[in-house]
Coordinates of C-alpha atoms and ligand atoms in Angstrom, one line a residue:
Chain Y
M1 CA -0.2 0.0 0.1
G2 CA 1.1 3.4 -0.7
I3 CA 2.2 6.1 1.8
I4 CA -0.4 8.4 0.7
Q5 CA -3.7 7.2 -0.1
T6 CA -7.0 9.1 -1.0
N7 CA -10.0 7.6 -1.8
K8 CA -12.9 9.3 -3.3
L9 CA -11.7 12.5 -1.4
V10 CA -14.2 15.4 -1.3
F11 CA -13.5 18.7 0.4
E12 CA -16.2 21.3 0.5
Y13 CA -15.5 24.9 1.8
I14 CA -18.7 26.5 3.2
R15 CA -19.0 30.1 2.8
R16 CA -20.6 32.0 5.6
D17 CA -21.9 35.8 5.6
E18 CA -21.1 38.4 8.2
E19 CA -23.5 36.5 10.7
G20 CA -22.1 33.3 9.8
N21 CA -24.8 31.8 7.9
A22 CA -23.8 29.5 5.4
E23 CA -24.2 31.0 2.0
G24 CA -22.8 28.8 -0.4
I25 CA -20.4 25.8 -0.9
T26 CA -17.3 25.6 -2.7
R27 CA -16.5 22.0 -3.7
A28 CA -12.7 22.5 -3.7
V29 CA -11.7 18.7 -3.7
D30 CA -13.7 16.4 -5.9
E31 CA -13.6 12.6 -5.7
V32 CA -9.7 12.5 -5.9
D33 CA -8.0 9.1 -5.8
L34 CA -4.3 9.3 -5.2
D35 CA -1.8 6.6 -4.2
V36 CA 1.5 7.4 -3.8
K37 CA 4.2 5.0 -3.3
Q38 CA 6.7 5.4 -0.4
G39 CA 9.9 7.4 -2.3
E40 CA 7.9 8.3 -5.3
F41 CA 8.4 12.2 -6.4
V42 CA 4.9 13.3 -7.6
A43 CA 4.1 16.8 -8.8
I44 CA 0.9 18.4 -9.1
L45 CA 0.0 21.0 -11.6
G46 CA -3.3 23.0 -11.7
H47 CA -4.9 26.4 -12.4
N48 CA -5.5 28.9 -9.4
G49 CA -8.3 27.3 -7.4
S50 CA -8.1 23.8 -8.8
G51 CA -7.9 22.6 -5.2
K52 CA -4.0 21.9 -5.0
S53 CA -3.5 23.5 -1.6
T54 CA -6.7 22.0 -0.2
L55 CA -5.6 18.4 -1.1
A56 CA -2.5 19.1 0.0
K57 CA -3.6 20.2 3.6
H58 CA -5.4 16.8 4.0
I59 CA -2.3 14.9 3.8
N60 CA -1.0 16.5 7.0
A61 CA -4.2 16.8 8.6
I62 CA -4.8 20.5 8.5
L63 CA -8.4 19.7 6.9
Y64 CA -10.3 16.7 7.2
P65 CA -12.3 15.3 4.4
T66 CA -16.0 16.3 3.7
E67 CA -16.4 12.7 2.1
G68 CA -14.1 10.0 1.5
T69 CA -10.9 8.9 3.1
V70 CA -7.2 9.9 3.3
L71 CA -4.9 7.5 4.6
V72 CA -1.3 8.3 5.4
D73 CA 1.1 5.6 6.1
G74 CA -2.0 3.5 6.6
Q75 CA -3.4 5.8 9.2
D76 CA -6.9 7.4 8.7
T77 CA -6.2 11.3 9.0
R78 CA -9.8 11.6 10.8
E79 CA -8.7 9.7 13.6
E80 CA -7.6 12.4 16.5
A81 CA -5.0 9.9 17.9
H82 CA -3.2 9.8 14.6
V83 CA -3.0 13.6 14.0
W84 CA 0.3 14.1 15.7
E85 CA 2.0 11.1 14.0
I86 CA 0.6 12.2 10.7
R87 CA 2.1 15.5 10.9
Q88 CA 5.4 14.2 11.7
K89 CA 5.2 11.6 8.7
A90 CA 4.2 14.5 6.3
G91 CA 5.7 17.8 6.5
M92 CA 4.5 21.0 4.6
V93 CA 7.0 23.7 3.2
F94 CA 4.7 26.6 1.9
Q95 CA 5.2 29.3 -0.4
N96 CA 6.2 32.2 1.4
P97 CA 9.8 32.0 3.0
D98 CA 9.2 34.6 5.4
N99 CA 6.1 33.2 7.0
Q100 CA 7.6 29.7 8.2
I101 CA 10.7 30.5 10.2
I102 CA 10.5 31.6 13.9
G103 CA 13.6 30.9 15.4
Q104 CA 15.8 33.8 15.9
V105 CA 19.1 31.8 15.0
V106 CA 19.0 29.1 12.0
E107 CA 19.8 26.1 14.2
E108 CA 17.2 26.9 16.8
D109 CA 14.7 27.3 14.2
V110 CA 15.3 23.8 12.7
G111 CA 15.4 22.3 16.0
F112 CA 11.9 23.4 17.1
G113 CA 10.3 20.6 15.3
P114 CA 12.1 17.8 17.2
E115 CA 11.9 19.6 20.1
N116 CA 8.2 19.7 20.0
M117 CA 8.1 15.9 19.2
G118 CA 10.1 15.3 22.6
V119 CA 13.3 14.0 21.0
P120 CA 16.1 14.0 23.6
T121 CA 18.4 17.1 23.5
K122 CA 21.4 15.4 22.4
E123 CA 19.8 13.9 19.4
I124 CA 18.0 17.0 18.4
W125 CA 21.5 18.6 17.7
E126 CA 22.1 15.5 15.7
R127 CA 19.3 16.1 13.8
V128 CA 19.7 19.8 13.2
E129 CA 23.3 19.4 11.9
E130 CA 22.1 16.3 9.7
S131 CA 19.3 18.4 8.4
L132 CA 21.0 21.5 7.6
K133 CA 23.8 19.5 5.8
A134 CA 21.2 17.8 3.6
V135 CA 20.0 21.1 2.5
G136 CA 23.4 22.7 2.0
M137 CA 22.9 25.1 5.0
Y138 CA 25.3 24.1 7.6
A139 CA 27.6 26.9 7.3
F140 CA 24.9 29.3 8.1
R141 CA 23.7 27.5 11.4
K142 CA 24.5 30.6 13.5
H143 CA 23.0 32.9 11.3
S144 CA 20.0 35.0 11.9
P145 CA 17.2 33.7 9.5
N146 CA 16.2 37.5 8.3
K147 CA 19.5 38.0 6.8
L148 CA 19.1 35.3 4.2
S149 CA 18.0 35.0 1.0
G150 CA 14.5 33.9 -0.3
G151 CA 16.3 30.5 -1.5
Q152 CA 18.1 30.0 1.7
K153 CA 15.2 30.6 4.0
Q154 CA 13.2 28.0 1.9
R155 CA 16.0 25.5 2.5
V156 CA 16.2 26.3 6.2
S157 CA 12.1 25.6 6.2
I158 CA 12.7 22.4 4.5
A159 CA 15.6 21.4 7.0
G160 CA 13.0 22.1 9.9
V161 CA 11.0 19.5 8.2
I162 CA 13.4 17.2 7.7
A163 CA 14.4 17.3 11.4
M164 CA 11.1 15.6 12.1
H165 CA 12.5 12.6 10.3
P166 CA 9.3 12.8 7.8
K167 CA 8.5 9.8 5.0
C168 CA 6.8 12.2 3.0
I169 CA 7.2 16.2 2.4
I170 CA 4.6 18.2 0.6
L171 CA 5.9 21.3 -0.8
D172 CA 3.3 23.9 -1.7
E173 CA 4.8 26.2 -4.5
P174 CA 8.2 26.5 -2.4
T175 CA 9.7 28.5 -5.4
A176 CA 7.0 30.8 -6.0
M177 CA 8.7 33.9 -4.5
L178 CA 12.4 32.8 -5.3
D179 CA 14.8 34.4 -7.7
P180 CA 16.3 31.9 -10.2
N181 CA 19.0 31.0 -8.3
G182 CA 17.0 30.4 -5.2
R183 CA 14.5 28.2 -7.3
K184 CA 17.5 26.1 -8.7
E185 CA 18.9 25.6 -5.1
V186 CA 15.4 24.4 -3.6
I187 CA 14.8 22.1 -6.8
R188 CA 18.0 20.7 -6.4
V189 CA 17.7 20.0 -2.4
V190 CA 14.3 18.2 -3.1
R191 CA 15.6 16.2 -5.9
A192 CA 18.4 15.0 -3.5
L193 CA 16.4 14.3 -0.8
N194 CA 14.2 12.1 -3.0
H195 CA 17.1 10.4 -4.6
V196 CA 19.3 9.9 -1.7
E197 CA 17.2 9.9 1.4
E198 CA 14.2 8.2 -0.5
V199 CA 11.8 10.9 1.0
T200 CA 8.5 10.8 -0.8
I201 CA 8.2 13.9 -2.4
L202 CA 4.8 16.0 -3.3
L203 CA 5.6 19.2 -5.0
I204 CA 2.8 21.5 -6.2
T205 CA 4.3 24.3 -8.6
H206 CA 3.4 26.6 -11.3
Y207 CA 6.7 26.2 -12.8
M208 CA 6.8 23.6 -15.9
E209 CA 10.4 23.4 -16.0
E210 CA 10.4 21.8 -12.2
V211 CA 8.4 19.0 -12.9
I212 CA 10.3 17.1 -15.4
Y213 CA 12.2 15.4 -12.8
A214 CA 9.0 14.0 -11.3
D215 CA 8.3 10.5 -11.5
R216 CA 4.7 11.2 -12.0
V217 CA 2.7 14.3 -12.7
I218 CA -0.8 14.8 -11.4
V219 CA -3.0 17.6 -13.2
M220 CA -6.0 19.2 -11.1
D221 CA -8.9 21.1 -12.9
Q222 CA -11.8 22.2 -10.7
G223 CA -11.1 19.8 -7.7
R224 CA -10.6 16.8 -10.0
A225 CA -7.4 15.0 -10.8
V226 CA -7.8 15.0 -14.7
M227 CA -4.6 13.8 -16.0
Q228 CA -1.7 11.3 -14.5
G229 CA 1.5 10.4 -16.2
T230 CA 5.1 10.7 -16.7
P231 CA 6.4 14.2 -17.4
R232 CA 6.7 13.2 -21.0
E233 CA 3.4 11.7 -21.3
I234 CA 1.9 14.8 -19.7
F235 CA 3.9 17.3 -21.7
S236 CA 3.2 15.7 -24.9
Q237 CA -0.1 17.0 -24.6
V238 CA 0.4 20.6 -25.3
E239 CA -3.2 21.7 -26.3
R240 CA -4.8 19.7 -23.5
L241 CA -2.6 21.5 -20.8
K242 CA -3.3 25.0 -22.5
S243 CA -6.8 24.5 -22.4
L244 CA -6.3 23.6 -18.6
R245 CA -4.7 27.1 -18.4
L246 CA -1.3 25.3 -18.1
D247 CA 1.8 25.4 -20.2
V248 CA 4.6 23.2 -20.8
P249 CA 8.4 23.6 -20.3
Q250 CA 10.1 26.5 -22.8
V251 CA 12.0 23.7 -24.9
T252 CA 8.9 21.4 -25.2
M253 CA 7.0 24.6 -26.3
L254 CA 9.8 25.6 -29.0
A255 CA 10.0 21.8 -30.4
H256 CA 6.1 21.8 -30.5
S257 CA 6.0 25.1 -32.8
L258 CA 8.5 23.7 -34.8
Q259 CA 6.8 20.5 -35.5
K260 CA 4.0 22.6 -36.4
K261 CA 6.1 24.6 -39.0
G262 CA 7.0 21.1 -40.6
V263 CA 10.0 20.1 -38.6
P264 CA 9.6 16.3 -38.0
L265 CA 10.2 16.2 -34.0
P266 CA 8.8 13.7 -31.6
D267 CA 6.0 14.8 -29.1
G268 CA 7.4 15.5 -25.4
I269 CA 10.7 16.9 -25.8
L270 CA 11.8 17.8 -22.1
T271 CA 15.4 19.1 -22.3
A272 CA 17.6 21.3 -24.8
E273 CA 19.7 18.0 -25.2
E274 CA 16.9 16.0 -26.5
L275 CA 16.2 18.8 -29.1
A276 CA 19.5 18.8 -30.2
D277 CA 19.5 15.0 -30.5
A278 CA 16.2 15.1 -32.6
L279 CA 17.4 17.8 -34.7
G280 CA 20.2 15.3 -35.7
Y281 CA 22.8 17.0 -33.9
R282 CA 25.0 14.0 -32.6
K283 CA 27.2 14.5 -29.0
G284 CA 30.6 15.4 -28.8
Chain D
M1 CA 5.9 63.3 -16.3
A2 CA 9.0 61.6 -15.5
I3 CA 9.8 60.2 -12.2
V4 CA 13.6 60.9 -11.2
L5 CA 15.4 59.4 -8.3
D6 CA 18.5 61.4 -7.6
H7 CA 21.2 59.8 -5.2
V8 CA 18.4 58.0 -3.6
S9 CA 19.6 55.9 -0.4
Y10 CA 17.6 54.0 2.0
I11 CA 18.4 52.4 5.3
Y12 CA 15.9 50.4 7.2
E13 CA 15.8 51.0 11.1
K14 CA 18.2 53.8 10.8
D15 CA 19.6 54.7 14.1
T16 CA 19.8 51.2 15.4
E17 CA 22.6 48.4 15.4
M18 CA 20.5 46.6 12.9
A19 CA 20.9 49.5 10.3
A20 CA 21.8 48.5 6.8
F21 CA 21.7 50.2 3.5
A22 CA 18.9 48.6 1.4
L23 CA 19.3 51.3 -1.3
K24 CA 22.6 52.9 -2.3
D25 CA 23.1 56.0 -4.3
I26 CA 20.4 55.0 -6.8
C27 CA 20.3 57.5 -9.8
L28 CA 17.1 56.6 -12.0
T29 CA 14.8 58.5 -14.6
I30 CA 11.6 56.7 -15.4
P31 CA 10.2 58.5 -18.2
D32 CA 6.6 58.5 -19.6
G33 CA 5.4 55.4 -21.6
Q34 CA 8.0 53.1 -20.9
F35 CA 7.7 49.2 -20.2
I36 CA 10.5 48.8 -17.6
G37 CA 11.7 45.3 -16.0
L38 CA 13.1 45.6 -12.5
I39 CA 14.9 42.4 -11.5
G40 CA 17.5 41.5 -8.9
H41 CA 18.2 38.7 -6.2
T42 CA 15.9 38.4 -3.3
G43 CA 16.9 41.2 -0.9
S44 CA 18.5 43.2 -3.8
G45 CA 16.3 46.1 -2.9
K46 CA 13.4 45.8 -5.4
S47 CA 10.5 46.4 -3.3
T48 CA 12.3 49.1 -1.2
L49 CA 12.8 51.0 -4.5
V50 CA 9.3 50.6 -6.0
Q51 CA 7.8 51.8 -2.5
H52 CA 9.9 55.1 -3.1
L53 CA 8.1 55.7 -6.2
N54 CA 4.9 56.6 -4.9
G55 CA 6.4 58.1 -1.6
L56 CA 5.3 55.3 0.7
L57 CA 9.1 55.1 1.7
A58 CA 11.1 58.2 1.8
P59 CA 14.7 58.1 1.1
T60 CA 17.0 58.6 3.9
G61 CA 19.5 60.3 1.4
G62 CA 18.8 62.1 -2.0
H63 CA 15.5 62.9 -3.5
I64 CA 12.6 61.8 -5.7
Y65 CA 11.0 64.0 -8.3
Y66 CA 7.5 63.9 -10.0
N67 CA 7.0 66.1 -12.8
G68 CA 9.9 68.3 -11.6
K69 CA 8.6 68.4 -8.1
D70 CA 10.4 67.1 -4.8
I71 CA 7.7 64.7 -3.4
H72 CA 9.0 65.1 0.1
A73 CA 8.9 68.9 -0.1
D74 CA 6.2 70.8 2.0
G75 CA 3.1 71.1 0.5
F76 CA 3.7 68.3 -2.2
D77 CA 0.1 66.3 -2.6
K78 CA 1.2 62.8 -1.7
K79 CA -2.5 61.5 -1.9
E80 CA -2.8 62.4 -5.6
L81 CA 0.7 61.0 -6.0
R82 CA -0.6 57.5 -4.8
S83 CA -3.4 57.5 -7.2
R84 CA -1.0 58.7 -10.2
V85 CA 1.4 55.8 -9.4
G86 CA -0.4 52.6 -8.6
L87 CA 1.7 50.3 -6.8
V88 CA 0.7 46.6 -6.2
F89 CA 2.5 45.3 -3.4
Q90 CA 4.3 42.1 -3.4
Y91 CA 2.3 40.2 -0.9
P92 CA -1.4 40.4 -2.0
E93 CA -2.7 39.9 1.3
H94 CA -1.3 43.2 2.7
Q95 CA -4.0 44.9 0.5
L96 CA -6.9 43.0 0.6
F97 CA -9.3 44.0 3.9
E98 CA -12.9 44.4 2.9
V99 CA -15.6 42.1 3.5
D100 CA -15.8 41.0 -0.2
V101 CA -14.0 41.1 -3.3
F102 CA -15.9 43.8 -4.7
T103 CA -16.0 46.2 -2.2
D104 CA -12.2 45.7 -1.9
V105 CA -11.8 47.0 -5.5
C106 CA -13.9 49.8 -5.2
F107 CA -12.0 51.3 -2.0
G108 CA -9.2 52.8 -4.2
P109 CA -11.7 54.4 -6.8
K110 CA -14.3 55.7 -4.0
N111 CA -11.2 57.2 -2.0
L112 CA -10.5 59.2 -5.2
G113 CA -14.0 60.8 -4.6
L114 CA -15.6 59.3 -7.8
S115 CA -19.4 58.7 -7.6
R116 CA -20.4 55.4 -6.6
K117 CA -21.7 54.5 -10.3
E118 CA -18.2 55.4 -11.9
T119 CA -16.7 53.4 -8.8
E120 CA -18.7 50.3 -9.4
L121 CA -18.2 50.5 -13.1
R122 CA -14.4 50.8 -12.7
A123 CA -14.2 48.1 -10.2
F124 CA -16.1 45.6 -12.5
E125 CA -14.1 46.5 -15.5
A126 CA -10.7 46.3 -13.5
L127 CA -12.0 42.9 -12.2
R128 CA -12.7 41.4 -15.3
Q129 CA -9.7 42.9 -17.1
V130 CA -7.8 40.8 -14.7
G131 CA -10.0 37.5 -15.3
F132 CA -11.5 37.1 -12.1
P133 CA -14.6 35.1 -12.0
E134 CA -17.8 36.7 -11.2
E135 CA -19.3 34.0 -9.0
Y136 CA -16.9 35.2 -6.5
F137 CA -17.3 38.8 -6.5
Y138 CA -19.2 38.8 -3.1
Q139 CA -16.9 36.3 -1.4
S140 CA -14.7 37.6 1.4
P141 CA -11.3 38.1 0.1
F142 CA -9.6 36.1 2.6
D143 CA -11.2 32.7 1.4
L144 CA -9.6 32.7 -2.0
S145 CA -6.9 30.8 -3.5
G146 CA -3.5 32.3 -3.5
G147 CA -3.8 33.2 -7.1
Q148 CA -7.2 34.6 -6.9
K149 CA -6.0 37.0 -4.2
R150 CA -3.3 38.2 -6.6
R151 CA -6.1 39.2 -9.3
V152 CA -8.1 40.9 -6.8
A153 CA -5.3 42.9 -5.4
I154 CA -4.2 43.8 -9.1
A155 CA -7.7 44.9 -9.8
G156 CA -7.8 47.3 -6.9
V157 CA -4.9 49.2 -8.5
L158 CA -6.0 49.0 -12.0
A159 CA -9.5 50.7 -11.0
M160 CA -7.7 53.9 -9.9
K161 CA -6.4 53.9 -13.6
P162 CA -2.9 55.4 -12.6
D163 CA -0.5 57.0 -15.3
V164 CA 2.1 54.8 -13.7
L165 CA 1.4 51.2 -12.8
V166 CA 4.1 49.6 -10.7
L167 CA 4.0 45.8 -10.2
D168 CA 5.9 44.0 -7.6
E169 CA 6.0 40.4 -8.7
P170 CA 2.6 40.2 -9.7
T171 CA 2.6 37.0 -11.6
A172 CA 4.1 34.9 -8.5
G173 CA 1.8 32.3 -7.8
L174 CA -0.2 32.9 -10.8
D175 CA -1.0 29.8 -13.0
P176 CA 0.8 29.9 -16.4
K177 CA -2.5 31.0 -18.2
G178 CA -3.1 33.5 -15.6
R179 CA 0.3 35.1 -15.8
D180 CA 0.1 35.6 -19.4
E181 CA -3.3 36.8 -19.2
I182 CA -2.2 39.4 -16.7
L183 CA 0.8 40.5 -18.6
D184 CA -0.7 40.6 -21.9
R185 CA -3.4 42.8 -20.3
I186 CA -1.2 45.2 -19.2
A187 CA 1.0 45.3 -22.3
A188 CA -2.7 46.0 -24.1
L189 CA -3.3 48.7 -21.4
K190 CA 0.1 50.3 -22.1
A191 CA -0.3 50.1 -25.9
E192 CA -3.9 51.8 -25.6
T193 CA -3.1 54.3 -22.9
G194 CA 0.7 55.1 -23.1
I195 CA 0.6 54.2 -19.3
T196 CA 4.2 53.5 -18.0
V197 CA 4.6 50.3 -16.5
V198 CA 7.3 49.1 -14.0
L199 CA 7.3 45.2 -13.6
V200 CA 9.2 43.3 -11.0
S201 CA 9.9 39.7 -11.6
H202 CA 11.7 36.7 -11.2
S203 CA 10.8 35.2 -14.4
M204 CA 13.5 36.1 -17.0
E205 CA 11.4 34.6 -19.8
D206 CA 8.4 37.3 -18.9
I207 CA 10.9 40.2 -18.7
A208 CA 12.4 39.1 -22.1
K209 CA 9.0 39.1 -23.6
Y210 CA 7.5 42.1 -22.5
V211 CA 9.6 44.8 -21.3
D212 CA 11.6 47.5 -23.5
R213 CA 14.1 48.4 -20.5
I214 CA 15.6 46.2 -17.9
I215 CA 17.1 47.9 -14.6
V216 CA 19.1 45.0 -12.6
M217 CA 19.7 45.4 -8.8
N218 CA 22.5 43.9 -6.7
R219 CA 22.7 44.7 -3.1
G220 CA 20.9 47.8 -3.0
S221 CA 22.8 49.3 -6.3
V222 CA 22.2 49.4 -10.2
L223 CA 24.0 46.9 -11.8
F224 CA 22.9 47.1 -15.1
D225 CA 20.1 49.4 -16.9
D226 CA 19.7 48.7 -20.5
V227 CA 17.8 47.1 -23.3
P228 CA 17.0 43.4 -22.9
A229 CA 19.5 42.2 -25.4
E230 CA 22.5 43.8 -24.1
V231 CA 21.8 42.7 -20.3
F232 CA 20.8 39.3 -21.2
R233 CA 24.5 39.3 -23.0
H234 CA 25.7 39.2 -19.4
D235 CA 24.4 36.2 -18.6
A236 CA 27.7 35.1 -16.2
E237 CA 27.4 38.2 -14.2
L238 CA 23.6 37.8 -14.0
E239 CA 24.2 34.3 -12.5
A240 CA 26.9 35.5 -10.2
V241 CA 24.1 37.9 -8.6
G242 CA 21.6 35.2 -8.6
L243 CA 19.8 35.5 -11.7
A244 CA 20.0 34.1 -15.3
A245 CA 19.4 34.6 -18.8
P246 CA 15.8 33.6 -20.2
Q247 CA 15.9 29.6 -20.7
M248 CA 15.6 30.2 -24.5
T249 CA 19.2 31.5 -24.2
Y250 CA 20.4 28.4 -22.5
I251 CA 18.5 26.0 -25.0
M252 CA 20.2 27.9 -28.0
R253 CA 23.6 27.9 -26.5
T254 CA 23.1 23.7 -26.0
L255 CA 22.3 23.4 -29.6
R256 CA 25.3 25.7 -30.7
R257 CA 27.5 23.4 -28.7
R258 CA 26.1 20.3 -30.2
G259 CA 27.1 21.8 -33.7
M260 CA 24.1 23.7 -34.7
E261 CA 25.0 27.0 -36.4
V262 CA 22.5 28.8 -34.5
G263 CA 23.0 32.4 -33.2
T264 CA 22.7 32.6 -29.2
D265 CA 21.6 36.3 -29.0
V266 CA 18.1 34.9 -28.5
T267 CA 15.8 35.4 -25.7
T268 CA 12.4 34.4 -26.7
L269 CA 10.5 31.5 -28.1
E270 CA 9.6 33.4 -31.2
E271 CA 13.3 34.4 -32.1
A272 CA 14.6 30.9 -31.2
E273 CA 12.1 29.4 -33.7
R274 CA 12.9 31.9 -36.4
E275 CA 16.6 31.3 -35.9
I276 CA 16.5 27.4 -35.8
L277 CA 14.0 27.6 -38.9
R278 CA 16.6 29.7 -40.7
V279 CA 19.6 27.1 -40.1
L280 CA 17.3 24.4 -41.3
G281 CA 16.4 26.6 -44.3
K282 CA 12.9 26.5 -43.9
Ligands
ATP301 N1 -10.4 29.1 3.6 C1 -11.3 29.2 2.4 N2 -12.9 29.2 2.6 C2 -13.7 29.1 1.6 N3 -13.1 28.7 0.2 C3 -11.9 28.6 0.0 C4 -10.7 28.7 1.0 N4 -9.5 28.4 0.6 C5 -9.6 27.9 -0.6 N5 -11.0 28.2 -0.8 C6 -11.9 27.6 -2.3 O1 -11.3 26.5 -3.0 C7 -10.7 26.2 -4.2 C8 -9.6 25.4 -4.5 O2 -8.4 26.4 -3.6 P1 -7.2 26.0 -3.3 O3 -6.6 26.9 -2.1 O4 -7.2 24.8 -3.1 O5 -6.5 26.4 -4.8 P2 -5.2 26.0 -5.6 O6 -5.5 24.8 -6.5 O7 -4.2 25.7 -4.2 O8 -4.8 27.5 -6.2 P3 -3.4 28.3 -6.4 O9 -2.7 27.9 -7.2 O10 -4.0 29.5 -6.6 O11 -2.8 28.3 -4.9 C9 -11.1 27.8 -4.6 O12 -12.2 28.0 -5.4 C10 -11.0 28.6 -3.5 O13 -11.6 30.0 -3.6
ADP302 N1 10.6 46.1 6.7 C1 12.1 46.0 6.8 N2 12.8 46.2 7.9 C2 14.2 45.7 7.9 N3 14.5 45.4 6.8 C3 13.9 45.5 5.9 C4 12.6 45.5 5.6 N4 12.2 45.3 4.4 C5 13.5 44.8 3.7 N5 14.4 45.0 4.4 C6 16.0 44.3 3.9 O1 16.2 45.3 2.9 C7 16.8 44.7 1.8 C8 16.2 44.9 0.6 O2 14.9 43.9 0.8 P1 13.8 44.1 -0.4 O3 13.7 45.6 -0.8 O4 12.6 43.2 0.2 O5 14.5 43.4 -1.4 P2 13.7 42.7 -2.9 O6 12.4 43.2 -2.8 O7 14.6 43.0 -3.8 O8 13.7 41.1 -2.5 C9 17.1 43.4 2.3 O9 18.2 43.3 3.0 C10 16.0 43.2 3.6 O10 16.2 42.4 4.4
MG303 MG1 -2.5 26.8 -3.5
MG304 MG1 10.6 42.1 -3.0

């Protein structure tokens, strides 16, 4: 069984007027079946308001299903006794690097999670060290977080999550506010955690380029998971993605436009190297 | 109607031990009708700079002139300036506070003293311009997805019909279509009305596609100020300060390295396509 499983998950937000009376209902997640295997890297794409964040918040028990179930490592998120454990197993990283860091010193911030979990002091420090090394921020352990760049802050947030030894990390647009370099740093760290530590990754993003490393891509539309496949399978469907308000990586788009102009190229080219190959330019 | 920054410096928390320069001796002229891209690593001072353009922050050194008048001189009408120079903040949630989306977008034009009818017309038009769905007009702005909030914040500023539109990372968190819609809409608005646009962005692709001048910030100073083709030629320097050239530039470099005789002074999809077709003889 997968580490994350949702069965016909439905979530409805109830909109209320000023007096608190129910005014209407938004079905933000609509019968989503998800089955993520331990160690898998899954990317989630979807237009604004398609339900990505709402889905993500179910996985670490911030929200609970209106209908259907969510199992994390076999545990039902609705069972109160599991909530604490589930939040430990599935850590979240959010968009805004400034809202997630609370400590005055980097290492202190990263230590908060394990400390709250009741991890013994000696082990806390071991975890802090190992987590900061994993994200390449160990040299900054004595720094004040508000002096760091956006990309560095996000890596500290990720270290804070790793220090809880989660099986799974959910990143909700972690690079949306970062400069190009910060974006690269964060994606590099995410991929390394997935490869080396075999942490399960759920990455929500609006940057198509970040998705090409995923094992699987899920596309959401109006609360539903409407497409699933490898990056190549998904990005071969340029027109379909555009109709879902999405895009493809720049090189894929370039190949697609060339194709339309009569250049014989396969669908779903994902890198410049692949484009060179397909155009007949041999390596070396 | 130019905005002129004359040796502008800014220090946050001046007179404390935390004091540090966020802007250092900036000299810039923003003439009418330009589409300017402002780029720089996080913390380079972009947001600090743009908040000077409408007088929200006052320089700790130097002067800022709007139409030749010092905006911090006695008697200068700051309120008028803020409606002429419309600023969309980096974090939309900082700007939304009314009970529902529509009322929120009405706030600006209402404050300009416009009639209720004109106010509502403008709010309606602005929400349409940013592609905000009508069914959510009367929803609390706090119950929106990130991208929806962003659209409302931009609409609130558009509804004031400013002469200069300053957008601080307006597309962060928008879906790809939404990003294109907003930027296309702003480009069209600029073409129609001649409005000046300052766009802060981390997307080198968007910058390459839309702007006619790029200002590059690095640690509070201006590193480059030139047309896009010139700025993006300095890719190594850009990378050294946390930035990059647009992806198309790197794609073309790879093709060239692999033996295809393409030019590499390319920043957009259209240019890349044309260049490859040229080499292929099509
Ligand atoms: N707190 C809330 N109360 C009521 N409705 C909400 C709330 N949060 C989100 N919604 C609604 O639920 C739907 C899904 O929102 P969600 O935040 O999950 O989208 P998303 O895919 O993460 O979008 P984005 O790409 O903009 O972050 C939207 O229609 C949104 O307006
Ligand atoms: N409210 C603030 N108080 C103190 N320092 C700040 C504040 N806002 C920004 N700074 C500092 O000023 C510098 C420039 O920041 P900012 O203008 O936000 O850059 P950018 O928008 O390019 O990311 C950074 O060193 C940042 O830490
Ligand atoms: Mg979201
Ligand atoms: Mg900023």
